[in-house]
Short mmCIF file of C-alpha atoms in Angstrom, two decimals:
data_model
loop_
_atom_site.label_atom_id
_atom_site.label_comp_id
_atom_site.label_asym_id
_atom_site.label_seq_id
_atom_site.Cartn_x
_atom_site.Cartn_y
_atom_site.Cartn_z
CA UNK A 256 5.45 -10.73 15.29
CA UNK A 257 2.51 -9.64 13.57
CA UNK A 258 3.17 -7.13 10.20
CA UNK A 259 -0.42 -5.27 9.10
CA UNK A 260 -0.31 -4.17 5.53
CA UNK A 261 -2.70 -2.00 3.58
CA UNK A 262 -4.27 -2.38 -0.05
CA UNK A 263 -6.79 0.45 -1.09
CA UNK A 264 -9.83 -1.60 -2.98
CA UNK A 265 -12.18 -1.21 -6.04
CA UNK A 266 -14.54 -3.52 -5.49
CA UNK A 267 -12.62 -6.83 -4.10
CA UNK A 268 -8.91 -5.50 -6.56
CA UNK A 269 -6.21 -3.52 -6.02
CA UNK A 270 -7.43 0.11 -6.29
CA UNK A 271 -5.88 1.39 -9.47
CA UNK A 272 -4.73 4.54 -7.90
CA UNK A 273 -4.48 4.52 -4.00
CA UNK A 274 -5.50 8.54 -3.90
CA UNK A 275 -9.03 7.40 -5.18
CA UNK A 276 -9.70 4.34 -3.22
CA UNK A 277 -12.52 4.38 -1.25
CA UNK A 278 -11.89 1.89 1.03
CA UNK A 279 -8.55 -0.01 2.27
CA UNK A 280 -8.46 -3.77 3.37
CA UNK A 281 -6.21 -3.99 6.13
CA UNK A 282 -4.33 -7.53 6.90
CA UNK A 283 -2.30 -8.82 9.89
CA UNK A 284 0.41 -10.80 9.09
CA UNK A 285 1.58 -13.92 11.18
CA UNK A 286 4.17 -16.34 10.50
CA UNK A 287 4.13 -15.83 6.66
CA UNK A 288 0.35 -15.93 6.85
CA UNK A 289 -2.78 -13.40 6.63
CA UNK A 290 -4.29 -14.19 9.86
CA UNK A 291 -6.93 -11.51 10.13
CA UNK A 292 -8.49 -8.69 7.40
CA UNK A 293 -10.86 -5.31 8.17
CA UNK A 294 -11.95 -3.12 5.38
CA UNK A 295 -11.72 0.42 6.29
CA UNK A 296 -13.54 3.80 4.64
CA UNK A 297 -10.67 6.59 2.88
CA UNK A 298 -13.56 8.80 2.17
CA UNK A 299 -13.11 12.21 2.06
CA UNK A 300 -9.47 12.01 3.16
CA UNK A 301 -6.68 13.69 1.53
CA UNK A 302 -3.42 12.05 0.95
CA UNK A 303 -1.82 13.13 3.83
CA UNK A 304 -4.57 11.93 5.93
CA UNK A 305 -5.21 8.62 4.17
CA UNK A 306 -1.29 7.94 4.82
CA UNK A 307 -1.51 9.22 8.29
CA UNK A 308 -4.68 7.23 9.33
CA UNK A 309 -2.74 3.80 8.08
CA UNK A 310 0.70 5.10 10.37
CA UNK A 311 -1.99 5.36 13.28
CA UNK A 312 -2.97 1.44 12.20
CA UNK A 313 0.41 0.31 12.61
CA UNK A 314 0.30 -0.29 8.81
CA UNK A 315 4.12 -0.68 8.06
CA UNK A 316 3.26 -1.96 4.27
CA UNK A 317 1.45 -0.37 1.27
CA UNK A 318 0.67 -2.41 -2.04
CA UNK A 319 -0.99 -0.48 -4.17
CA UNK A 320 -1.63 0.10 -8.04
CA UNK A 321 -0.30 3.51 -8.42
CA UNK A 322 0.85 5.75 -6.15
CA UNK A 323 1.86 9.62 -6.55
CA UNK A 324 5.42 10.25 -6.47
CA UNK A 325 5.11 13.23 -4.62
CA UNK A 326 4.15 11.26 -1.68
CA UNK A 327 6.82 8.96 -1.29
CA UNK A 328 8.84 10.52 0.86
CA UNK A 329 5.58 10.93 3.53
CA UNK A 330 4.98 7.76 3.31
CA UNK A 331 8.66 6.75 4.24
CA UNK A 332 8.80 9.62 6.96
CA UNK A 333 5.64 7.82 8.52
CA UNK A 334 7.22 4.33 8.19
CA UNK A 335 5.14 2.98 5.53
CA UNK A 336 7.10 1.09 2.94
CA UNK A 337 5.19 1.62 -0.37
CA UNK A 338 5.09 -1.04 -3.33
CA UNK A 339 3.03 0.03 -6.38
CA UNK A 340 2.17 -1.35 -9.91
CA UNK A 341 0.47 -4.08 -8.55
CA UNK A 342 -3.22 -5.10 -10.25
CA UNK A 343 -5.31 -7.83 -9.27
CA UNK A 344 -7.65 -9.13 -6.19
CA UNK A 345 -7.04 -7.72 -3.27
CA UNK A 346 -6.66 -11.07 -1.01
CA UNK A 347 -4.70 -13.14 -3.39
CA UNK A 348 -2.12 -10.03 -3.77
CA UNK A 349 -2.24 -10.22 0.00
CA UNK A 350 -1.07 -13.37 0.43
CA UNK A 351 1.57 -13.35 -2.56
CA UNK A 352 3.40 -10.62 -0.52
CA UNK A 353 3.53 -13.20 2.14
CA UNK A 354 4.81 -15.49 0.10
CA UNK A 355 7.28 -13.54 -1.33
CA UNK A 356 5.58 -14.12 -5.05
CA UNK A 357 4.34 -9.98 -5.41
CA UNK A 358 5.95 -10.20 -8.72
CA UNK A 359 3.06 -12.30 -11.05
CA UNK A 360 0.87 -9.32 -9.85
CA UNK A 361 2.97 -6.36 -11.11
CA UNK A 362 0.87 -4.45 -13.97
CA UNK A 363 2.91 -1.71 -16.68
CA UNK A 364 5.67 -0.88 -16.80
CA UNK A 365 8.91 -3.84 -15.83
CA UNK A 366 11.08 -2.28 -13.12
CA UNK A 367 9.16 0.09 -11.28
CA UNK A 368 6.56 -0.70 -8.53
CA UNK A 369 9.45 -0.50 -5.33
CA UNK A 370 9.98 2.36 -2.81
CA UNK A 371 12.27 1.22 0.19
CA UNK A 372 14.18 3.83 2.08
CA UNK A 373 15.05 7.82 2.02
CA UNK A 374 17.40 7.52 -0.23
CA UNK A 375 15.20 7.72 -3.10
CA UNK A 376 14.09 11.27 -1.65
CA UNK A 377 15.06 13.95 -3.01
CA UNK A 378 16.13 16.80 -0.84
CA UNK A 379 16.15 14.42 1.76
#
C-alpha cells in the first residue's frame, strides 16, 4: 500500500512555516520506505488551496515546521493528518517518519508538533 506524504521546502529543509512554502516535496511511501519524490510549486495559493491541491494528491500526511492552528480542522476534514514542529532536511525528515524516528527532528517547544483526529476541533 503506498502512503504519499507532503513537506513544504526552503531550499532542500523543512519550510519553517508551511503557509509560505513555495514549493512541497511530495514522497510515496512503500513498505516502510520512500520509493519515489516530486517537488511541486504552492505559489500563489492560499491555504485552503495549498491543503486542497495535496487532498487531490492523495497526500494523507503533512510534516511541516509550523502550521496555523486555524487550519487544523481543514486539514483533518480533507484527510490530511498534520505533524508540525519539525526542522531539518527535507529527505532525511522523510525517511525518519518512515522509520518511526520523527522525534530527533522536532524543533521548540517539547510536546506539541501532533494533530490526529477531530477531536481536537473545536466546534466540531
Amino acid at each position: 500500500m503506498t502512503t504519499r506524504l507532503a513537506i513544504p521546502l526552503f531550499g532542500e529543509r523543512v519550510a519553517p512555516r508551511f503557509g509560505f512554502a513555495r514549493e512541497v516535496l511530495v514522497a510515496e511511501v512503500e513498505g516502510g520506505a520512500v520509493v519515489a519524490t516530486r517537488t511541486l510549486s504552492l505559489d500563489g495559493s492560499g491555504w485552503h488551496e495549498r491543503l486542497a491541491r495535496l487532498r487531490a494528491l492523495d497526500v494523507e500526511i503533512l510534516l511541516c515546521g509550523g502550521f496555523n492552528r486555524h487550519y487544523r480542522c481543514v486539514a483533518d476534514d480533507l484527510g490530511i493528518e498534520v505533524q508540525w514542529g519539525l526542522g531539518g532536511e527535507a529527505a532525511a525528515v522523510a525517511d525518519a517518519w518512515c522509520a518511526g524516528d520523527l522525534e530527533r527532528f522536532r524543533v521548540g517547544c517539547p510536546g506539541r508538533g501532533r494533530h490526529r483526529g477531530r477531536g481536537s476541533c473545536r466546534g466540531k
